C-alpha atoms as a PDB file:
ATOM      1  CA  MET A   1     149.244 128.029 144.925  1.00  0.00           C
ATOM      2  CA  ARG A   2     147.851 124.583 145.798  1.00  0.00           C
ATOM      3  CA  GLU A   3     144.276 125.896 145.476  1.00  0.00           C
ATOM      4  CA  ARG A   4     144.987 127.091 141.920  1.00  0.00           C
ATOM      5  CA  GLU A   5     146.536 123.720 141.013  1.00  0.00           C
ATOM      6  CA  ASN A   6     143.477 121.893 142.346  1.00  0.00           C
ATOM      7  CA  GLU A   7     141.189 124.140 140.301  1.00  0.00           C
ATOM      8  CA  VAL A   8     143.183 123.377 137.123  1.00  0.00           C
ATOM      9  CA  LEU A   9     143.190 119.637 137.892  1.00  0.00           C
ATOM     10  CA  ASP A  10     139.432 119.769 138.376  1.00  0.00           C
ATOM     11  CA  ARG A  11     138.982 121.409 134.965  1.00  0.00           C
ATOM     12  CA  ILE A  12     141.266 118.802 133.371  1.00  0.00           C
ATOM     13  CA  ARG A  13     139.223 115.960 134.941  1.00  0.00           C
ATOM     14  CA  ARG A  14     135.979 117.495 133.642  1.00  0.00           C
ATOM     15  CA  GLY A  15     137.354 117.770 130.076  1.00  0.00           C
ATOM     16  CA  GLN A  16     137.352 121.580 130.141  1.00  0.00           C
ATOM     17  CA  LEU A  17     139.945 123.859 128.557  1.00  0.00           C
ATOM     18  CA  TYR A  18     143.229 124.592 130.288  1.00  0.00           C
ATOM     19  CA  THR A  19     146.511 126.151 129.151  1.00  0.00           C
ATOM     20  CA  GLU A  20     150.110 125.010 129.064  1.00  0.00           C
ATOM     21  CA  SER A  21     151.057 127.650 131.660  1.00  0.00           C
ATOM     22  CA  GLU A  22     148.249 126.597 134.001  1.00  0.00           C
ATOM     23  CA  ALA A  23     149.286 122.934 133.836  1.00  0.00           C
ATOM     24  CA  ASN A  24     153.072 123.358 134.047  1.00  0.00           C
ATOM     25  CA  PHE A  25     153.048 122.364 137.738  1.00  0.00           C
ATOM     26  CA  GLN A  26     152.598 118.784 136.428  1.00  0.00           C
ATOM     27  CA  ASP A  27     155.958 118.804 134.612  1.00  0.00           C
ATOM     28  CA  PRO A  28     157.710 116.746 137.352  1.00  0.00           C
ATOM     29  CA  LEU A  29     155.406 113.845 136.371  1.00  0.00           C
ATOM     30  CA  ARG A  30     156.946 113.714 132.886  1.00  0.00           C
ATOM     31  CA  ARG A  31     159.336 110.829 132.221  1.00  0.00           C
ATOM     32  CA  ALA A  32     161.120 112.207 129.118  1.00  0.00           C
ATOM     33  CA  ASP A  33     164.655 111.275 130.207  1.00  0.00           C
ATOM     34  CA  LEU A  34     163.588 107.753 131.176  1.00  0.00           C
ATOM     35  CA  ILE A  35     161.757 107.309 127.862  1.00  0.00           C
ATOM     36  CA  PHE A  36     164.884 108.443 126.022  1.00  0.00           C
ATOM     37  CA  GLU A  37     166.924 105.941 128.031  1.00  0.00           C
ATOM     38  CA  TYR A  38     164.430 103.130 127.283  1.00  0.00           C
ATOM     39  CA  ASN A  39     164.548 103.900 123.560  1.00  0.00           C
ATOM     40  CA  SER A  40     168.378 103.791 123.698  1.00  0.00           C
ATOM     41  CA  THR A  41     168.531 100.459 125.534  1.00  0.00           C
ATOM     42  CA  ARG A  42     169.559  97.343 123.612  1.00  0.00           C
ATOM     43  CA  PRO A  43     166.529  95.240 122.600  1.00  0.00           C
ATOM     44  CA  GLY A  44     168.125  92.150 124.180  1.00  0.00           C
ATOM     45  CA  ASP A  45     168.497  93.787 127.596  1.00  0.00           C
ATOM     46  CA  ALA A  46     165.036  92.705 128.771  1.00  0.00           C
ATOM     47  CA  PRO A  47     165.685  93.156 132.530  1.00  0.00           C
ATOM     48  CA  ARG A  48     166.854  96.772 132.074  1.00  0.00           C
ATOM     49  CA  ARG A  49     163.966  97.569 129.720  1.00  0.00           C
ATOM     50  CA  ARG A  50     161.467  96.134 132.200  1.00  0.00           C
ATOM     51  CA  LYS A  51     162.896  98.179 135.099  1.00  0.00           C
ATOM     52  CA  LEU A  52     162.697 101.335 132.992  1.00  0.00           C
ATOM     53  CA  LEU A  53     159.095 100.637 131.968  1.00  0.00           C
ATOM     54  CA  GLU A  54     158.157 100.179 135.609  1.00  0.00           C
ATOM     55  CA  ARG A  55     159.653 103.612 136.358  1.00  0.00           C
ATOM     56  CA  ILE A  56     158.098 105.283 133.299  1.00  0.00           C
ATOM     57  CA  LEU A  57     154.533 103.998 133.345  1.00  0.00           C
ATOM     58  CA  GLY A  58     151.851 104.406 135.977  1.00  0.00           C
ATOM     59  CA  SER A  59     151.540 100.622 136.030  1.00  0.00           C
ATOM     60  CA  VAL A  60     152.694  97.776 133.795  1.00  0.00           C
ATOM     61  CA  GLY A  61     151.524  94.177 133.762  1.00  0.00           C
ATOM     62  CA  ALA A  62     153.399  90.913 133.313  1.00  0.00           C
ATOM     63  CA  ARG A  63     154.813  89.784 129.951  1.00  0.00           C
ATOM     64  CA  THR A  64     154.731  93.268 128.445  1.00  0.00           C
ATOM     65  CA  VAL A  65     156.565  93.852 125.174  1.00  0.00           C
ATOM     66  CA  LEU A  66     156.996  97.445 124.013  1.00  0.00           C
ATOM     67  CA  LEU A  67     159.298  97.872 121.039  1.00  0.00           C
ATOM     68  CA  SER A  68     161.441 100.985 120.632  1.00  0.00           C
ATOM     69  CA  PRO A  69     160.990 103.710 119.907  1.00  0.00           C
ATOM     70  CA  PHE A  70     157.896 104.775 121.778  1.00  0.00           C
ATOM     71  CA  HIS A  71     156.920 108.255 122.884  1.00  0.00           C
ATOM     72  CA  ALA A  72     154.798 109.612 125.737  1.00  0.00           C
ATOM     73  CA  GLY A  73     153.975 113.067 127.005  1.00  0.00           C
ATOM     74  CA  PHE A  74     154.184 111.914 130.616  1.00  0.00           C
ATOM     75  CA  GLY A  75     154.322 108.125 130.742  1.00  0.00           C
ATOM     76  CA  SER A  76     153.122 108.204 134.344  1.00  0.00           C
ATOM     77  CA  ASN A  77     149.480 108.432 133.199  1.00  0.00           C
ATOM     78  CA  VAL A  78     149.669 105.162 131.219  1.00  0.00           C
ATOM     79  CA  HIS A  79     148.477 101.880 132.732  1.00  0.00           C
ATOM     80  CA  ILE A  80     149.080  98.634 130.822  1.00  0.00           C
ATOM     81  CA  GLY A  81     147.728  95.180 131.707  1.00  0.00           C
ATOM     82  CA  ASP A  82     149.279  91.729 131.260  1.00  0.00           C
ATOM     83  CA  ASP A  83     150.340  90.194 127.920  1.00  0.00           C
ATOM     84  CA  PHE A  84     150.595  93.515 126.074  1.00  0.00           C
ATOM     85  CA  PHE A  85     152.409  93.881 122.751  1.00  0.00           C
ATOM     86  CA  GLY A  86     153.186  97.365 121.433  1.00  0.00           C
ATOM     87  CA  ASN A  87     155.031  97.639 118.136  1.00  0.00           C
ATOM     88  CA  VAL A  88     157.413 100.434 117.061  1.00  0.00           C
ATOM     89  CA  ASN A  89     156.478 104.114 117.077  1.00  0.00           C
ATOM     90  CA  LEU A  90     153.677 103.941 119.624  1.00  0.00           C
ATOM     91  CA  THR A  91     152.816 107.491 120.686  1.00  0.00           C
ATOM     92  CA  LEU A  92     150.948 108.040 123.953  1.00  0.00           C
ATOM     93  CA  VAL A  93     149.688 111.589 124.491  1.00  0.00           C
ATOM     94  CA  ASP A  94     148.839 110.999 128.127  1.00  0.00           C
ATOM     95  CA  ASP A  95     147.927 114.345 129.657  1.00  0.00           C
ATOM     96  CA  MET A  96     145.194 112.220 131.239  1.00  0.00           C
ATOM     97  CA  GLU A  97     144.936 108.481 131.900  1.00  0.00           C
ATOM     98  CA  ILE A  98     145.356 105.909 129.169  1.00  0.00           C
ATOM     99  CA  ARG A  99     144.215 102.471 130.369  1.00  0.00           C
ATOM    100  CA  ILE A 100     145.207  99.444 128.283  1.00  0.00           C
ATOM    101  CA  GLY A 101     143.749  96.063 129.281  1.00  0.00           C
ATOM    102  CA  ASN A 102     145.134  92.534 129.188  1.00  0.00           C
ATOM    103  CA  GLY A 103     146.053  90.821 125.934  1.00  0.00           C
ATOM    104  CA  VAL A 104     146.087  94.018 123.863  1.00  0.00           C
ATOM    105  CA  MET A 105     148.106  94.150 120.631  1.00  0.00           C
ATOM    106  CA  ILE A 106     149.089  97.419 118.944  1.00  0.00           C
ATOM    107  CA  ALA A 107     150.663  97.509 115.464  1.00  0.00           C
ATOM    108  CA  PRO A 108     153.322 100.030 114.294  1.00  0.00           C
ATOM    109  CA  SER A 109     152.838 103.802 114.303  1.00  0.00           C
ATOM    110  CA  VAL A 110     149.721 104.061 116.459  1.00  0.00           C
ATOM    111  CA  THR A 111     148.782 107.206 118.406  1.00  0.00           C
ATOM    112  CA  LEU A 112     146.593 107.167 121.509  1.00  0.00           C
ATOM    113  CA  THR A 113     145.833 110.749 122.494  1.00  0.00           C
ATOM    114  CA  THR A 114     143.893 112.002 125.482  1.00  0.00           C
ATOM    115  CA  THR A 115     144.306 115.606 124.415  1.00  0.00           C
ATOM    116  CA  GLY A 116     142.806 117.850 121.742  1.00  0.00           C
ATOM    117  CA  HIS A 117     142.665 121.556 121.032  1.00  0.00           C
ATOM    118  CA  PRO A 118     139.778 123.964 120.403  1.00  0.00           C
ATOM    119  CA  ILE A 119     138.842 124.543 116.781  1.00  0.00           C
ATOM    120  CA  HIS A 120     138.650 128.344 117.051  1.00  0.00           C
ATOM    121  CA  PRO A 121     142.159 129.884 116.843  1.00  0.00           C
ATOM    122  CA  GLY A 122     141.322 132.483 119.492  1.00  0.00           C
ATOM    123  CA  LEU A 123     140.914 129.678 122.007  1.00  0.00           C
ATOM    124  CA  ARG A 124     144.306 128.094 121.289  1.00  0.00           C
ATOM    125  CA  GLU A 125     146.374 130.757 123.070  1.00  0.00           C
ATOM    126  CA  ASP A 126     149.097 129.324 125.313  1.00  0.00           C
ATOM    127  CA  PHE A 127     148.425 125.880 123.760  1.00  0.00           C
ATOM    128  CA  ARG A 128     144.970 125.732 125.362  1.00  0.00           C
ATOM    129  CA  ARG A 129     143.569 122.213 125.246  1.00  0.00           C
ATOM    130  CA  PHE A 130     141.179 119.684 126.740  1.00  0.00           C
ATOM    131  CA  SER A 131     141.836 116.116 127.869  1.00  0.00           C
ATOM    132  CA  LYS A 132     139.658 113.024 128.201  1.00  0.00           C
ATOM    133  CA  PRO A 133     140.790 109.492 129.146  1.00  0.00           C
ATOM    134  CA  VAL A 134     141.316 106.710 126.589  1.00  0.00           C
ATOM    135  CA  VAL A 135     140.499 103.072 127.413  1.00  0.00           C
ATOM    136  CA  LEU A 136     141.392  99.936 125.458  1.00  0.00           C
ATOM    137  CA  GLU A 137     139.602  96.992 127.057  1.00  0.00           C
ATOM    138  CA  ASP A 138     141.037  93.452 127.154  1.00  0.00           C
ATOM    139  CA  LYS A 139     141.938  91.587 123.936  1.00  0.00           C
ATOM    140  CA  VAL A 140     141.776  94.664 121.659  1.00  0.00           C
ATOM    141  CA  TRP A 141     143.868  94.650 118.472  1.00  0.00           C
ATOM    142  CA  ILE A 142     144.769  97.981 116.873  1.00  0.00           C
ATOM    143  CA  GLY A 143     146.119  98.006 113.290  1.00  0.00           C
ATOM    144  CA  SER A 144     148.985 100.106 111.917  1.00  0.00           C
ATOM    145  CA  ASN A 145     148.738 103.891 111.687  1.00  0.00           C
ATOM    146  CA  VAL A 146     145.581 104.174 113.799  1.00  0.00           C
ATOM    147  CA  VAL A 147     144.799 107.343 115.753  1.00  0.00           C
ATOM    148  CA  VAL A 148     142.558 107.043 118.818  1.00  0.00           C
ATOM    149  CA  LEU A 149     141.187 110.430 119.902  1.00  0.00           C
ATOM    150  CA  PRO A 150     140.352 111.799 123.383  1.00  0.00           C
ATOM    151  CA  GLY A 151     137.576 110.160 125.367  1.00  0.00           C
ATOM    152  CA  VAL A 152     137.357 106.966 123.298  1.00  0.00           C
ATOM    153  CA  ARG A 153     136.719 103.511 124.789  1.00  0.00           C
ATOM    154  CA  ILE A 154     137.373 100.487 122.593  1.00  0.00           C
ATOM    155  CA  GLY A 155     135.418  97.471 123.829  1.00  0.00           C
ATOM    156  CA  TYR A 156     136.570  93.956 124.659  1.00  0.00           C
ATOM    157  CA  GLY A 157     137.959  91.917 121.766  1.00  0.00           C
ATOM    158  CA  SER A 158     137.450  94.589 119.126  1.00  0.00           C
ATOM    159  CA  VAL A 159     139.706  95.049 116.105  1.00  0.00           C
ATOM    160  CA  ILE A 160     140.498  98.472 114.641  1.00  0.00           C
ATOM    161  CA  GLY A 161     141.562  98.393 110.973  1.00  0.00           C
ATOM    162  CA  ALA A 162     144.802  99.985 109.797  1.00  0.00           C
ATOM    163  CA  GLY A 163     144.734 103.710 109.078  1.00  0.00           C
ATOM    164  CA  SER A 164     141.553 104.388 111.059  1.00  0.00           C
ATOM    165  CA  VAL A 165     140.798 107.527 113.040  1.00  0.00           C
ATOM    166  CA  VAL A 166     138.725 106.514 116.073  1.00  0.00           C
ATOM    167  CA  SER A 167     136.693 109.481 117.299  1.00  0.00           C
ATOM    168  CA  ARG A 168     133.909 107.637 119.176  1.00  0.00           C
ATOM    169  CA  ASP A 169     133.509 104.533 121.300  1.00  0.00           C
ATOM    170  CA  VAL A 170     133.703 101.109 119.651  1.00  0.00           C
ATOM    171  CA  PRO A 171     131.486  98.367 121.125  1.00  0.00           C
ATOM    172  CA  PRO A 172     132.904  95.015 122.252  1.00  0.00           C
ATOM    173  CA  MET A 173     133.549  92.178 119.780  1.00  0.00           C
ATOM    174  CA  THR A 174     133.350  94.271 116.617  1.00  0.00           C
ATOM    175  CA  VAL A 175     135.577  95.117 113.674  1.00  0.00           C
ATOM    176  CA  ALA A 176     135.736  98.854 113.015  1.00  0.00           C
ATOM    177  CA  MET A 177     137.688 100.796 110.413  1.00  0.00           C
ATOM    178  CA  GLY A 178     137.873 103.935 108.322  1.00  0.00           C
ATOM    179  CA  VAL A 179     138.079 107.684 108.610  1.00  0.00           C
ATOM    180  CA  PRO A 180     136.043 108.282 110.617  1.00  0.00           C
ATOM    181  CA  CYS A 181     136.162 104.800 112.141  1.00  0.00           C
ATOM    182  CA  ARG A 182     132.874 102.875 111.949  1.00  0.00           C
ATOM    183  CA  VAL A 183     131.808  99.385 112.935  1.00  0.00           C
ATOM    184  CA  VAL A 184     131.695  97.140 109.843  1.00  0.00           C
ATOM    185  CA  ARG A 185     130.766  93.838 111.489  1.00  0.00           C
ATOM    186  CA  GLU A 186     130.478  91.887 114.694  1.00  0.00           C
ATOM    187  CA  ILE A 187     133.026  89.238 115.615  1.00  0.00           C
ATOM    188  CA  THR A 188     131.071  86.006 115.841  1.00  0.00           C
ATOM    189  CA  ASP A 189     133.573  83.434 114.541  1.00  0.00           C
ATOM    190  CA  VAL A 190     134.660  80.784 116.976  1.00  0.00           C
ATOM    191  CA  PRO A 191     138.332  79.806 116.736  1.00  0.00           C
END
């Protein structure tokens, strides 16, 4: 059995297709009950919320604020740096790693997804899918209702405008927006 699991994990790492049935051995890594508990915890109970986040996420930095509710497929594949702020309704589809740097701010109703599905319906049997990591480098700011798709890296200090769908990498120190998301200018202003 272990050999089959390793073969599936290898395909997942390479961004190749795999099915729900093939990947179900990973279900113990899901943190659904803990996420439910976090979302039900009083906002003022910071120590309890912090302990839960440490159990839910793969790693979590200092001075992290994550407002409820948030959702994650696993939780254990998410790594957040220091000084993070995540507003309400953050959805993390973390079949693969999501890495969030230091000083990142995320507005309400943002989705970061590492997973997509084939376009052809014949290839979507048993919820067949592919996964690629998502990376938000330090000091990124993501506006409301943004969707970041599998395999995207958003560079240091960049700003993603509200309502954008980010389907390709965004270079550092730029403002990008739209559907599809495109760079509209560099950030050159000095505070």
